[in-house]
PDB file of C-alpha atoms in Angstrom:
ATOM      1  CA  MET A 441     227.451 251.357 259.665  1.00  0.00           C
ATOM      2  CA  ASN A 442     226.456 247.757 258.644  1.00  0.00           C
ATOM      3  CA  ALA A 443     226.701 246.877 254.887  1.00  0.00           C
ATOM      4  CA  ARG A 444     223.958 245.116 253.334  1.00  0.00           C
ATOM      5  CA  SER A 445     224.517 241.666 252.275  1.00  0.00           C
ATOM      6  CA  ILE A 446     224.161 240.969 248.520  1.00  0.00           C
ATOM      7  CA  THR A 447     223.302 237.190 249.051  1.00  0.00           C
ATOM      8  CA  ALA A 448     220.732 237.630 251.602  1.00  0.00           C
ATOM      9  CA  GLU A 449     217.121 236.270 250.638  1.00  0.00           C
ATOM     10  CA  VAL A 450     214.594 239.166 250.326  1.00  0.00           C
ATOM     11  CA  PRO A 451     211.328 238.402 252.186  1.00  0.00           C
ATOM     12  CA  MET A 452     208.431 238.250 249.996  1.00  0.00           C
ATOM     13  CA  ALA A 453     206.111 239.362 252.765  1.00  0.00           C
ATOM     14  CA  PRO A 454     205.759 242.733 254.182  1.00  0.00           C
ATOM     15  CA  ARG A 455     207.719 243.626 257.339  1.00  0.00           C
ATOM     16  CA  MET A 456     204.545 245.119 259.128  1.00  0.00           C
ATOM     17  CA  SER A 457     201.953 242.532 258.778  1.00  0.00           C
ATOM     18  CA  GLU A 458     198.695 244.475 258.664  1.00  0.00           C
ATOM     19  CA  ASP A 459     198.208 247.117 256.089  1.00  0.00           C
ATOM     20  CA  PRO A 460     198.847 250.715 257.653  1.00  0.00           C
ATOM     21  CA  ALA A 461     195.859 252.070 255.840  1.00  0.00           C
ATOM     22  CA  GLN A 462     193.378 249.367 257.239  1.00  0.00           C
ATOM     23  CA  LEU A 463     195.017 250.379 261.122  1.00  0.00           C
ATOM     24  CA  VAL A 464     194.588 253.911 260.302  1.00  0.00           C
ATOM     25  CA  PRO A 465     191.540 254.116 258.200  1.00  0.00           C
ATOM     26  CA  GLU A 466     191.762 257.882 257.873  1.00  0.00           C
ATOM     27  CA  VAL A 467     194.825 257.842 255.522  1.00  0.00           C
ATOM     28  CA  ALA A 468     192.411 256.874 252.788  1.00  0.00           C
ATOM     29  CA  GLU A 469     190.967 259.964 252.342  1.00  0.00           C
ATOM     30  CA  ILE A 470     194.136 261.945 252.692  1.00  0.00           C
ATOM     31  CA  SER A 471     195.551 259.568 249.864  1.00  0.00           C
ATOM     32  CA  ALA A 472     192.532 260.262 247.965  1.00  0.00           C
ATOM     33  CA  ALA A 473     192.608 263.976 248.439  1.00  0.00           C
ATOM     34  CA  LEU A 474     196.287 263.879 247.283  1.00  0.00           C
ATOM     35  CA  PHE A 475     195.578 262.026 244.098  1.00  0.00           C
ATOM     36  CA  LYS A 476     192.696 264.194 243.243  1.00  0.00           C
ATOM     37  CA  ALA A 477     194.710 267.182 243.801  1.00  0.00           C
ATOM     38  CA  THR A 478     197.673 265.669 241.137  1.00  0.00           C
ATOM     39  CA  GLY A 479     195.234 264.962 238.652  1.00  0.00           C
ATOM     40  CA  ASN A 480     194.061 268.432 238.100  1.00  0.00           C
ATOM     41  CA  ARG A 481     195.616 268.052 234.595  1.00  0.00           C
ATOM     42  CA  SER A 482     197.937 270.882 235.348  1.00  0.00           C
ATOM     43  CA  VAL A 483     200.760 268.584 235.232  1.00  0.00           C
ATOM     44  CA  PRO A 484     201.045 265.528 232.925  1.00  0.00           C
ATOM     45  CA  ARG A 485     200.404 262.697 234.986  1.00  0.00           C
ATOM     46  CA  THR A 486     203.571 261.094 232.929  1.00  0.00           C
ATOM     47  CA  THR A 487     205.749 263.740 234.586  1.00  0.00           C
ATOM     48  CA  ILE A 488     204.111 263.422 237.990  1.00  0.00           C
ATOM     49  CA  SER A 489     204.998 259.503 237.739  1.00  0.00           C
ATOM     50  CA  LEU A 490     208.451 260.619 236.514  1.00  0.00           C
ATOM     51  CA  VAL A 491     209.042 262.577 239.260  1.00  0.00           C
ATOM     52  CA  GLN A 492     207.364 259.926 241.705  1.00  0.00           C
ATOM     53  CA  LEU A 493     209.897 257.347 240.296  1.00  0.00           C
ATOM     54  CA  ARG A 494     212.766 259.359 240.900  1.00  0.00           C
ATOM     55  CA  ALA A 495     211.899 259.969 244.246  1.00  0.00           C
ATOM     56  CA  GLY A 496     211.508 256.107 245.223  1.00  0.00           C
ATOM     57  CA  GLN A 497     215.263 255.593 243.377  1.00  0.00           C
ATOM     58  CA  ILE A 498     216.471 257.890 245.618  1.00  0.00           C
ATOM     59  CA  VAL A 499     215.175 257.003 248.953  1.00  0.00           C
ATOM     60  CA  GLY A 500     216.069 253.306 247.634  1.00  0.00           C
ATOM     61  CA  SER A 501     212.435 251.874 247.735  1.00  0.00           C
ATOM     62  CA  THR A 502     212.175 248.676 245.610  1.00  0.00           C
ATOM     63  CA  TYR A 503     208.471 248.921 246.134  1.00  0.00           C
ATOM     64  CA  LEU A 504     207.762 252.663 245.007  1.00  0.00           C
ATOM     65  CA  THR A 505     210.482 252.056 242.264  1.00  0.00           C
ATOM     66  CA  VAL A 506     208.414 248.990 240.816  1.00  0.00           C
ATOM     67  CA  LEU A 507     204.823 250.664 241.576  1.00  0.00           C
ATOM     68  CA  HIS A 508     205.879 254.002 239.670  1.00  0.00           C
ATOM     69  CA  THR A 509     207.542 252.168 236.716  1.00  0.00           C
ATOM     70  CA  GLY A 510     204.261 250.221 236.327  1.00  0.00           C
ATOM     71  CA  PHE A 511     202.364 253.425 235.979  1.00  0.00           C
ATOM     72  CA  LEU A 512     204.718 254.445 233.492  1.00  0.00           C
ATOM     73  CA  ARG A 513     204.561 251.396 231.823  1.00  0.00           C
ATOM     74  CA  LYS A 514     200.824 251.466 231.655  1.00  0.00           C
ATOM     75  CA  ALA A 515     200.889 255.216 230.543  1.00  0.00           C
ATOM     76  CA  GLY A 516     202.714 253.729 227.633  1.00  0.00           C
ATOM     77  CA  GLU A 517     205.935 255.161 228.166  1.00  0.00           C
ATOM     78  CA  THR A 518     208.745 253.659 226.324  1.00  0.00           C
ATOM     79  CA  GLU A 519     211.426 251.442 228.369  1.00  0.00           C
ATOM     80  CA  GLU A 520     214.379 253.888 227.461  1.00  0.00           C
ATOM     81  CA  ARG A 521     212.459 256.809 229.140  1.00  0.00           C
ATOM     82  CA  ILE A 522     211.605 254.994 232.245  1.00  0.00           C
ATOM     83  CA  THR A 523     214.845 252.950 232.352  1.00  0.00           C
ATOM     84  CA  SER A 524     216.698 256.352 232.299  1.00  0.00           C
ATOM     85  CA  VAL A 525     214.755 258.054 234.939  1.00  0.00           C
ATOM     86  CA  ALA A 526     218.015 257.251 237.529  1.00  0.00           C
ATOM     87  CA  SER A 527     220.220 259.061 234.831  1.00  0.00           C
ATOM     88  CA  TRP A 528     217.981 261.610 233.861  1.00  0.00           C
ATOM     89  CA  GLN A 529     220.760 264.516 233.633  1.00  0.00           C
ATOM     90  CA  ASP A 530     222.576 262.839 230.429  1.00  0.00           C
ATOM     91  CA  SER A 531     219.610 261.352 229.004  1.00  0.00           C
ATOM     92  CA  PRO A 532     218.132 262.625 225.910  1.00  0.00           C
ATOM     93  CA  TYR A 533     214.767 261.417 226.487  1.00  0.00           C
ATOM     94  CA  PHE A 534     213.275 264.131 228.702  1.00  0.00           C
ATOM     95  CA  THR A 535     211.827 267.516 227.806  1.00  0.00           C
ATOM     96  CA  PRO A 536     213.102 270.727 229.635  1.00  0.00           C
ATOM     97  CA  ALA A 537     209.992 270.564 231.645  1.00  0.00           C
ATOM     98  CA  GLU A 538     210.370 267.030 232.620  1.00  0.00           C
ATOM     99  CA  ARG A 539     214.117 267.670 233.733  1.00  0.00           C
ATOM    100  CA  ALA A 540     213.216 270.902 235.369  1.00  0.00           C
ATOM    101  CA  ALA A 541     210.659 268.525 237.283  1.00  0.00           C
ATOM    102  CA  LEU A 542     213.366 265.824 237.995  1.00  0.00           C
ATOM    103  CA  ALA A 543     215.714 268.112 239.363  1.00  0.00           C
ATOM    104  CA  LEU A 544     213.141 269.532 241.779  1.00  0.00           C
ATOM    105  CA  VAL A 545     212.392 266.142 243.216  1.00  0.00           C
ATOM    106  CA  GLU A 546     216.345 265.526 243.655  1.00  0.00           C
ATOM    107  CA  ALA A 547     216.656 269.101 245.196  1.00  0.00           C
ATOM    108  CA  VAL A 548     214.082 268.334 247.880  1.00  0.00           C
ATOM    109  CA  LEU A 549     215.031 265.084 248.663  1.00  0.00           C
ATOM    110  CA  GLN A 550     218.975 265.150 248.739  1.00  0.00           C
ATOM    111  CA  PRO A 551     220.759 267.269 250.655  1.00  0.00           C
ATOM    112  CA  SER A 552     222.974 270.275 249.429  1.00  0.00           C
ATOM    113  CA  ALA A 553     226.454 270.807 250.407  1.00  0.00           C
ATOM    114  CA  HIS A 554     225.650 274.363 249.450  1.00  0.00           C
ATOM    115  CA  GLY A 555     222.749 275.706 251.232  1.00  0.00           C
ATOM    116  CA  GLU A 556     219.436 275.784 250.515  1.00  0.00           C
ATOM    117  CA  ARG A 557     218.406 272.712 248.592  1.00  0.00           C
ATOM    118  CA  VAL A 558     215.785 274.400 246.112  1.00  0.00           C
ATOM    119  CA  SER A 559     217.939 277.291 245.248  1.00  0.00           C
ATOM    120  CA  ASP A 560     216.378 280.310 243.787  1.00  0.00           C
ATOM    121  CA  GLU A 561     218.082 279.432 240.261  1.00  0.00           C
ATOM    122  CA  LEU A 562     216.366 276.060 240.337  1.00  0.00           C
ATOM    123  CA  TYR A 563     212.980 277.620 241.252  1.00  0.00           C
ATOM    124  CA  ALA A 564     213.459 279.978 238.423  1.00  0.00           C
ATOM    125  CA  GLU A 565     214.116 277.520 236.031  1.00  0.00           C
ATOM    126  CA  VAL A 566     211.088 275.387 237.207  1.00  0.00           C
ATOM    127  CA  ALA A 567     208.704 278.439 236.988  1.00  0.00           C
ATOM    128  CA  GLU A 568     210.127 279.251 233.289  1.00  0.00           C
ATOM    129  CA  HIS A 569     208.259 275.328 232.448  1.00  0.00           C
ATOM    130  CA  TYR A 570     205.146 275.395 234.955  1.00  0.00           C
ATOM    131  CA  ASP A 571     202.472 278.097 235.731  1.00  0.00           C
ATOM    132  CA  ALA A 572     201.592 279.190 239.323  1.00  0.00           C
ATOM    133  CA  LYS A 573     198.781 276.151 239.544  1.00  0.00           C
ATOM    134  CA  ALA A 574     201.351 273.607 237.465  1.00  0.00           C
ATOM    135  CA  LEU A 575     203.891 274.290 240.109  1.00  0.00           C
ATOM    136  CA  ALA A 576     201.485 274.291 242.893  1.00  0.00           C
ATOM    137  CA  THR A 577     200.459 270.774 241.717  1.00  0.00           C
ATOM    138  CA  LEU A 578     204.258 269.447 240.862  1.00  0.00           C
ATOM    139  CA  THR A 579     205.023 270.212 244.331  1.00  0.00           C
ATOM    140  CA  ILE A 580     201.996 268.667 245.931  1.00  0.00           C
ATOM    141  CA  ALA A 581     203.249 265.569 243.847  1.00  0.00           C
ATOM    142  CA  ILE A 582     206.455 265.625 245.702  1.00  0.00           C
ATOM    143  CA  GLY A 583     204.707 266.036 249.051  1.00  0.00           C
ATOM    144  CA  GLN A 584     202.426 263.187 247.970  1.00  0.00           C
ATOM    145  CA  VAL A 585     205.346 260.718 247.334  1.00  0.00           C
ATOM    146  CA  ASN A 586     206.822 262.045 250.362  1.00  0.00           C
ATOM    147  CA  PHE A 587     203.899 261.212 252.170  1.00  0.00           C
ATOM    148  CA  PHE A 588     204.018 257.402 251.590  1.00  0.00           C
ATOM    149  CA  ILE A 589     207.940 256.935 251.682  1.00  0.00           C
ATOM    150  CA  PRO A 590     207.799 255.998 255.265  1.00  0.00           C
ATOM    151  CA  VAL A 591     205.113 253.555 254.484  1.00  0.00           C
ATOM    152  CA  ALA A 592     207.495 252.001 252.018  1.00  0.00           C
ATOM    153  CA  LEU A 593     210.599 252.116 253.998  1.00  0.00           C
ATOM    154  CA  ILE A 594     208.976 251.210 257.366  1.00  0.00           C
ATOM    155  CA  ALA A 595     206.098 248.926 256.476  1.00  0.00           C
ATOM    156  CA  LYS A 596     208.137 247.577 253.088  1.00  0.00           C
ATOM    157  CA  PRO A 597     204.974 246.426 251.250  1.00  0.00           C
ATOM    158  CA  VAL A 598     205.902 243.713 248.797  1.00  0.00           C
ATOM    159  CA  PRO A 599     207.040 245.121 245.429  1.00  0.00           C
ATOM    160  CA  GLY A 600     204.794 244.257 242.504  1.00  0.00           C
ATOM    161  CA  ARG A 601     201.879 243.532 244.196  1.00  0.00           C
ATOM    162  CA  SER A 602     198.555 245.587 243.321  1.00  0.00           C
ATOM    163  CA  PHE A 603     198.692 249.123 244.478  1.00  0.00           C
ATOM    164  CA  THR A 604     195.518 248.802 246.457  1.00  0.00           C
ATOM    165  CA  ASP A 605     196.354 245.506 248.344  1.00  0.00           C
ATOM    166  CA  PRO A 606     200.213 245.559 248.472  1.00  0.00           C
ATOM    167  CA  TRP A 607     199.414 243.510 251.953  1.00  0.00           C
ATOM    168  CA  ASN A 608     197.739 240.393 250.462  1.00  0.00           C
TER     169      ASN A 608
END
């Protein structure tokens, strides 16, 4: 296993020279449908952004981490809440419903040494905070960020550039 150099220059250009969405324009329709599905107001947009920020952190994507941090800032979230997403388990800044959502995204994205990733106990805990539609929306929100994780990790758009145009 190769260790990453901590002194290497980080390129300020995407790894993939062309935007995958431009190369495969059908992706725009999928992206719009996912955004619409997660915007049905059954789960607060802030909770969705917290979950998607945590997903970016888990997979090690600076692009996704910066993107969702920006969304949270624009929504008026405090720096304490944003910065403590990485250590949400012992942070006092999250509601029980947000904690359940963060636990769910971690269970989906991290291997479990104890069998099933999303246990019946975790599902029951999440279901205590979200009705059926909200739970389906939360599931889709996790799927939404998972849909874009390969683009973020393989194509490597430049962090901090516009969400709508990270290739320019």
